[in-house]
Structures are given as C-alpha cells and as structure tokens.
Short mmCIF file of C-alpha atoms in Angstrom, two decimals:
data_model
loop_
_atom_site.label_atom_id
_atom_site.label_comp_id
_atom_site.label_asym_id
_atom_site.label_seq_id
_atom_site.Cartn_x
_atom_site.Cartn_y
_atom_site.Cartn_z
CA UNK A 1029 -3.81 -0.88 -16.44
CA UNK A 1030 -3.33 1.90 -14.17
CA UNK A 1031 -3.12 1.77 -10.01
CA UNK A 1032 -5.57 3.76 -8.34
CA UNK A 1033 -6.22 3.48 -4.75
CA UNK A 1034 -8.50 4.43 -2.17
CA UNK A 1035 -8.01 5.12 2.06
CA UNK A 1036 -9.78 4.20 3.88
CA UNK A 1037 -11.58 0.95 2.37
CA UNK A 1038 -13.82 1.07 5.34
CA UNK A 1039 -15.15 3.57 8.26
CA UNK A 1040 -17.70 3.65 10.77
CA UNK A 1041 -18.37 7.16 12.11
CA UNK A 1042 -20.79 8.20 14.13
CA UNK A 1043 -24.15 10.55 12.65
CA UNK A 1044 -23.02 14.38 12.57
CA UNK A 1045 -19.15 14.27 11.99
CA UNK A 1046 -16.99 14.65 8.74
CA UNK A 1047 -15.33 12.45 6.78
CA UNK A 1048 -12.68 12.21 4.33
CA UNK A 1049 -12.00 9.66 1.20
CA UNK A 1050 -8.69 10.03 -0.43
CA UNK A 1051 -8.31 8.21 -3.47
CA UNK A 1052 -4.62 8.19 -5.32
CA UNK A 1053 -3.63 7.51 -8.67
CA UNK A 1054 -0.16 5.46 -8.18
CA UNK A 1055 1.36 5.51 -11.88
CA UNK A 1056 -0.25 8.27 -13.77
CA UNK A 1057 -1.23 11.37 -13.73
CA UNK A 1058 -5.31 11.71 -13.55
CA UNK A 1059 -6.43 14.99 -15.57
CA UNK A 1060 -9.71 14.32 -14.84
CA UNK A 1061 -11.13 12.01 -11.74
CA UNK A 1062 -14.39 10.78 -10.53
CA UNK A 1063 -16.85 9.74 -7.32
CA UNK A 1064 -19.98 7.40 -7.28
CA UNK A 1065 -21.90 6.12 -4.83
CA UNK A 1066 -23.26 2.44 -5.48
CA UNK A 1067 -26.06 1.60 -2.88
CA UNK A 1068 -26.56 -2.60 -2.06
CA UNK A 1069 -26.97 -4.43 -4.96
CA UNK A 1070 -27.48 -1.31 -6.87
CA UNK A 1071 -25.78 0.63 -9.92
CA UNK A 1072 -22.93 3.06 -9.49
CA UNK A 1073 -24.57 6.39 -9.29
CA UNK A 1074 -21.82 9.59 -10.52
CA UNK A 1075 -21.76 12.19 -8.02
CA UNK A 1076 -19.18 14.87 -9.08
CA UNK A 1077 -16.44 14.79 -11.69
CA UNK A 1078 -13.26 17.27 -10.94
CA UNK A 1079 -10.55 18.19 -13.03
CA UNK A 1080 -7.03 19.31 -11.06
CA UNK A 1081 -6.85 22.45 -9.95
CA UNK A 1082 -10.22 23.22 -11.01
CA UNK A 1083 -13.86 22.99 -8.55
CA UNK A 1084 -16.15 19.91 -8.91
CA UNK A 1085 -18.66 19.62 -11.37
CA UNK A 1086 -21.75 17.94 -9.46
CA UNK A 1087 -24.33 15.88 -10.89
CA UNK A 1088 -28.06 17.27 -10.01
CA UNK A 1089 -29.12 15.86 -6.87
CA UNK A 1090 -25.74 16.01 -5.15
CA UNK A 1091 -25.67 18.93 -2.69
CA UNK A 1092 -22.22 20.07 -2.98
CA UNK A 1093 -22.38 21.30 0.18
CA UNK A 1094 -22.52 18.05 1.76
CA UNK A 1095 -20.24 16.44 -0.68
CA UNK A 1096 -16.84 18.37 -0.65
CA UNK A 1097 -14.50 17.19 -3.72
CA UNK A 1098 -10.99 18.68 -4.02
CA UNK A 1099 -8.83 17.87 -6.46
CA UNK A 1100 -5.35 19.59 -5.38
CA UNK A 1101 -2.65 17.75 -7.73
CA UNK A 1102 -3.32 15.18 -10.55
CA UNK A 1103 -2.46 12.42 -8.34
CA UNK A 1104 -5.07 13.25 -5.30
CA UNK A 1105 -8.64 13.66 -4.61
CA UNK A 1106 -10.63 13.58 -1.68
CA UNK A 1107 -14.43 13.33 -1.08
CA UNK A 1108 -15.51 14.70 2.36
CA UNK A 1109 -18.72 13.70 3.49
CA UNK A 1110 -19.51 16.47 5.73
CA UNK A 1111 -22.01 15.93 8.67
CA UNK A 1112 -22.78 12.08 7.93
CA UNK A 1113 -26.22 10.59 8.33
CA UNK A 1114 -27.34 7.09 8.43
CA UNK A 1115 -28.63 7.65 5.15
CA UNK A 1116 -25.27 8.46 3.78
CA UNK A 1117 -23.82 5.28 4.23
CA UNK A 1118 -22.91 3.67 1.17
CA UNK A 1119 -20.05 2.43 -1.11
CA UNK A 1120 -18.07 5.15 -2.45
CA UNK A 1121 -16.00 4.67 -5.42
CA UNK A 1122 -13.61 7.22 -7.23
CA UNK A 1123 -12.13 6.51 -10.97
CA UNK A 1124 -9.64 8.74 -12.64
CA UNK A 1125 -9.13 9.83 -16.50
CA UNK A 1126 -5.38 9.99 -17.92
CA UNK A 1127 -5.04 10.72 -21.43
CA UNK A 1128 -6.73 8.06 -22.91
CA UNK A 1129 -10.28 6.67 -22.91
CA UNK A 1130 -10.36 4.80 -20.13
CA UNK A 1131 -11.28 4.77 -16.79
CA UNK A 1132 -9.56 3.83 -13.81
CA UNK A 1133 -11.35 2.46 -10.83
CA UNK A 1134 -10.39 2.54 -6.88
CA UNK A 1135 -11.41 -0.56 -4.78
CA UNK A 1136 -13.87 1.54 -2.83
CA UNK A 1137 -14.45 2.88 0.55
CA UNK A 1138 -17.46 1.40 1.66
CA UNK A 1139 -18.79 4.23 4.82
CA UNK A 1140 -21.16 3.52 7.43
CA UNK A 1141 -22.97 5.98 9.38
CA UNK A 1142 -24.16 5.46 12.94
CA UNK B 257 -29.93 11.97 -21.75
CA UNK B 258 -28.17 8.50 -22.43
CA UNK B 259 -29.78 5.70 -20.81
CA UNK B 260 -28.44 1.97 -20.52
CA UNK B 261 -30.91 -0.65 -19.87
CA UNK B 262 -29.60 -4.16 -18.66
CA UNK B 263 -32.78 -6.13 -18.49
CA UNK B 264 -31.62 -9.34 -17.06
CA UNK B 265 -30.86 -8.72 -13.01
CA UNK B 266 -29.62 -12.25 -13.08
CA UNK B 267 -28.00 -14.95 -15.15
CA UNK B 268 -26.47 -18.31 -14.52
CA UNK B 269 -24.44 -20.85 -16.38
CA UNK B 270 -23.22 -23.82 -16.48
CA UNK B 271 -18.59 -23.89 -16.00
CA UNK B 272 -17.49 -24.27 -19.17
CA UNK B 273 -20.51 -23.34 -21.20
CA UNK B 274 -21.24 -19.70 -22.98
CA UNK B 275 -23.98 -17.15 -21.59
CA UNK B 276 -24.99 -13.82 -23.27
CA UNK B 277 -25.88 -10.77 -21.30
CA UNK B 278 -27.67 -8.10 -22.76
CA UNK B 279 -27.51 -4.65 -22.76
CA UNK B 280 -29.36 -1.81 -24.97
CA UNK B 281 -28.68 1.76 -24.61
CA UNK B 282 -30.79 5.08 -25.92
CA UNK B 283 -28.68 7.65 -27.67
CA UNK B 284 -28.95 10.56 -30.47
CA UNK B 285 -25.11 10.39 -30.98
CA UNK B 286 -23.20 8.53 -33.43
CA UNK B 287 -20.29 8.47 -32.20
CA UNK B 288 -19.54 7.19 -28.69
CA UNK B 289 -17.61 4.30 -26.12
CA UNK B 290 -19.05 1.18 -25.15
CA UNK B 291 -18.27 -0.60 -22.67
CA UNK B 292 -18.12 -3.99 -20.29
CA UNK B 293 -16.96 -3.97 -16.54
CA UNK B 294 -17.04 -6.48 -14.10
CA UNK B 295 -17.45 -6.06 -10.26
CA UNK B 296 -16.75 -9.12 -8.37
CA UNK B 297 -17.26 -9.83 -4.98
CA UNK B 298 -14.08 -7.55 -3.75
CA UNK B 299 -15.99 -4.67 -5.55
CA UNK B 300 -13.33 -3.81 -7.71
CA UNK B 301 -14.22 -2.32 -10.78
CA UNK B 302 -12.52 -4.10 -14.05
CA UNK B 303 -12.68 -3.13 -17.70
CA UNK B 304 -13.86 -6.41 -19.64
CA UNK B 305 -13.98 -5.26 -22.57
CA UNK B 306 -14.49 -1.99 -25.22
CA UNK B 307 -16.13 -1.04 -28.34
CA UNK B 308 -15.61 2.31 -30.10
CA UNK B 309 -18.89 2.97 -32.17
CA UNK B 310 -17.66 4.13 -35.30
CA UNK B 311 -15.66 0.60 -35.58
CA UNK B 312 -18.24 -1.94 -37.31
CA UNK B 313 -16.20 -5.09 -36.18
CA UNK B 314 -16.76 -6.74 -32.69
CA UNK B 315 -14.23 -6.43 -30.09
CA UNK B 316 -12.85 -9.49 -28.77
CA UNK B 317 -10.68 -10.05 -25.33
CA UNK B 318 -10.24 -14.29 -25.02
CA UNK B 319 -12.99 -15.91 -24.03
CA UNK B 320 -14.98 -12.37 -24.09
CA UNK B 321 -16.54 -10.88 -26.71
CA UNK B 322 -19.44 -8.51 -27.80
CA UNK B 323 -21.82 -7.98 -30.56
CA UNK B 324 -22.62 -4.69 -31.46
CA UNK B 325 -25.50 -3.81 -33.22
CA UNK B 326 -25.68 -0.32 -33.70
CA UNK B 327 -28.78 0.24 -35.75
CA UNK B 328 -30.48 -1.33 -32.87
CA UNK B 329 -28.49 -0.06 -30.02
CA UNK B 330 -27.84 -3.01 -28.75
CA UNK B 331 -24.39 -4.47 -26.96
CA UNK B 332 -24.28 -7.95 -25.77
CA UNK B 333 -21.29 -9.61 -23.78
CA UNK B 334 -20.61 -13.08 -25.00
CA UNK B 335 -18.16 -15.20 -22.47
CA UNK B 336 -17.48 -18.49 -23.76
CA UNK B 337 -15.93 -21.41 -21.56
CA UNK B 338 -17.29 -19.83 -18.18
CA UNK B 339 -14.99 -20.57 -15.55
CA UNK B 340 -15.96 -20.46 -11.47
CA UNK B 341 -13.88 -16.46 -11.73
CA UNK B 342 -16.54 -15.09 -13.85
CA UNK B 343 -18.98 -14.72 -11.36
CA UNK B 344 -19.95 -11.28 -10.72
CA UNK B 345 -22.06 -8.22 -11.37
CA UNK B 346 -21.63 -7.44 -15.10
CA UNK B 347 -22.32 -3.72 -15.94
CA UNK B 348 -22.39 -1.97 -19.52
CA UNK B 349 -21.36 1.49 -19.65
CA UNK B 350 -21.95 4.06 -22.17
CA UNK B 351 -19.30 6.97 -22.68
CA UNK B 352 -19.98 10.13 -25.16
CA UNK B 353 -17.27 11.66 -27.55
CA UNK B 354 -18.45 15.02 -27.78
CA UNK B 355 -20.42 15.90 -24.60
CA UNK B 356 -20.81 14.57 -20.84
CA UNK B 357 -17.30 15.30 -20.29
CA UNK B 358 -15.91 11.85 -20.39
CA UNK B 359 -19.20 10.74 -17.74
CA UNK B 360 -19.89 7.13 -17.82
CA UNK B 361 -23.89 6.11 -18.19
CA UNK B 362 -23.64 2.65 -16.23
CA UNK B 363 -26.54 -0.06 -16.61
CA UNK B 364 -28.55 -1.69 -13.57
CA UNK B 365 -25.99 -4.56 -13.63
CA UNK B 366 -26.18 -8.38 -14.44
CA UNK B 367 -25.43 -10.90 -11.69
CA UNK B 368 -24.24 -13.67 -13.08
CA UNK B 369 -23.70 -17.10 -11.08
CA UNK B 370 -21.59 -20.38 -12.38
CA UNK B 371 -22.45 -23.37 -11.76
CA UNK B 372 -19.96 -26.08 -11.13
#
C-alpha cells in the first residue's frame, strides 16, 4: 500500500502556543486527505477532510478556527493547532485518498499540551 | 447519518484458535464500503480487510475473513489460527458511494488479546 507519513510523531508544547502537523504522502499523489483525533482508548473521531488546493471541509463541532488545515500540493497537509490547551492533547492522525477506494493512514502525532 | 456499532469492547483467544468480532452498522444506502482495520500497539492504522456491498460473496485475506450479511447489516471479522501479532484494537469502518465525500464512519473498536 501507499507511504504516508507524519512529523512530528510526538510534541509537548506548552498551553497558549501553535502547533503544526505535517503529514506527507511519499508515493502518490493524495486528491483528497484527512485528520482525526482518537482520544485514549477511544475511536478515531474525523475532524476536517481537504481536497488540494481547495479549503477544509470541517466536521460540526470542530472550530475551524482553532483547527487550521491546508492542503497546498497533493503530497502535503498540515493541521495547526492554534493556541493549544490541555484539553487539546490527543492523538492526531491524517489519512489520504488517491484514486482508488482506499485510505491511507499516517502513524500519528500523538500532542500533549501543558 | 451512518452509525457503526462494535458491541464487544474486548475479546480474547486462545494462539492458534478462531475468534469472531462483530460489527453492525445503520444505513439507508445500498450501496457502500465496508471495512476492517487494525491498530496495534504502534497506532498504525492497517487495512485488514474490504467488502464492497453490492458483491454478495465474502471477502477473504488468509487467515481473515468476513461475513456479510446485508439484510441484517451486519459485518463480522473471522481470524482463524490467531497468532501472538493479532493483538490489537480491531475497528470496522463504513464508507458511502454516493455521499459523505469518501468520510469513513469508524466503530468504538474491539480489543482483542491472545493468549499464549
């Protein structure tokens, strides 16, 4: 199957500042890609899905505000978490869409907030 | 909405034996994706295995398999000779045709545990 990777796979930051999860497809080109959030022991939860060159399409309940996706070239997305909270941390996971039916995950950048 | 129900949090069996999880899933379409993935430890996400709905016969993948029972919206994952590398959360996954934009419905998740 397809490569897709993730950086970083972990951060600490402290409450207040931004952060930014890049997550890379390596052998394909991703039309559409993907973010969830999976909490401990918990589901994965989808957050926004972005097609290139086009803005995110949230899921309700995600302030997209707070949760900056952009998807600049069919190989690249980021997820900024802007002003982190405690209550943001959680495990982060992006998955991208070539041309087929399947998914593609990342390994995950698991975030905690001071 | 699709939902996906996965009513056992936890399963264990025995290495070398076969286990069944379960997995049901609520849906007004008739045509959609099914599908297994399994998260081990590393948190990895990993496509077991997939069903398209309009296909009546079971996928298989080795020692994996499903049964799909569509009348009753139902998708089990059979593994058979459970090896010590099975353990993991097992989630189903539901995936429209038509609408949802390609979204995948995931399922609470299965943990299961094997015994050596």
């Amino acid at each position: 199957g397809a490569v897709v990777s993730q950086h970083p796979s972990w951060v600490i930051c402290k409450s207040g500042t931004s952060v930014k999860i890049e997550c890379r497809s390596l052998d394909f080109q991703a039309t559409t890609m993907f973010w969830y959030r999976q909490f401990p022991k918990q589901s994965l939860m989808l957050m926004a899905t972005s097609n290139e060159g086009s803005k995110a399409t949230y899921e309700q309940g995600v302030e997209k505000d707070k949760f900056l996706i952009n998807h600049a070239s069919l190989t690249l997305s980021t997820l900024t978490v802007t002003s982190a909270h405690p209550e943001d941390s959680s495990f982060y996971i992006c998955s991208e869409k070539g041309g087929g039916n399947e998914q593609f995950f990342g390994p995950g950048t698991r975030l905690t907030v001071l | 909405a699709q939902t996906v129900t996965q009513s056992q949090p936890e399963m264990s069996v025995q290495e070398a034996e076969t286990v069944t999880l379960s997995c049901t899933y609520d849906t007004s379409e008739s045509d959609y994706y099914l599908f297994w993935y399994k998260q081990p430890p590393s948190r990895q996400m990993i496509l077991v295995i997939r069903q398209e709905a309009y296909k009546q016969q079971n996928a298989t993948e080795n020692r994996f398999s499903v049964n799909f029972q569509k009348a009753a919206k139902s998708f089990s994952l059979k593994i058979s000779d459970s090896q010590l590398g099975d353990a993991a959360m097992y989630f189903c996954a539901y995936r429209s045709v038509k609408s949802s934009g390609d979204k995948l419905t995931f399922g609470t998740g299965t943990r299961l545990a094997v015994r050596p």
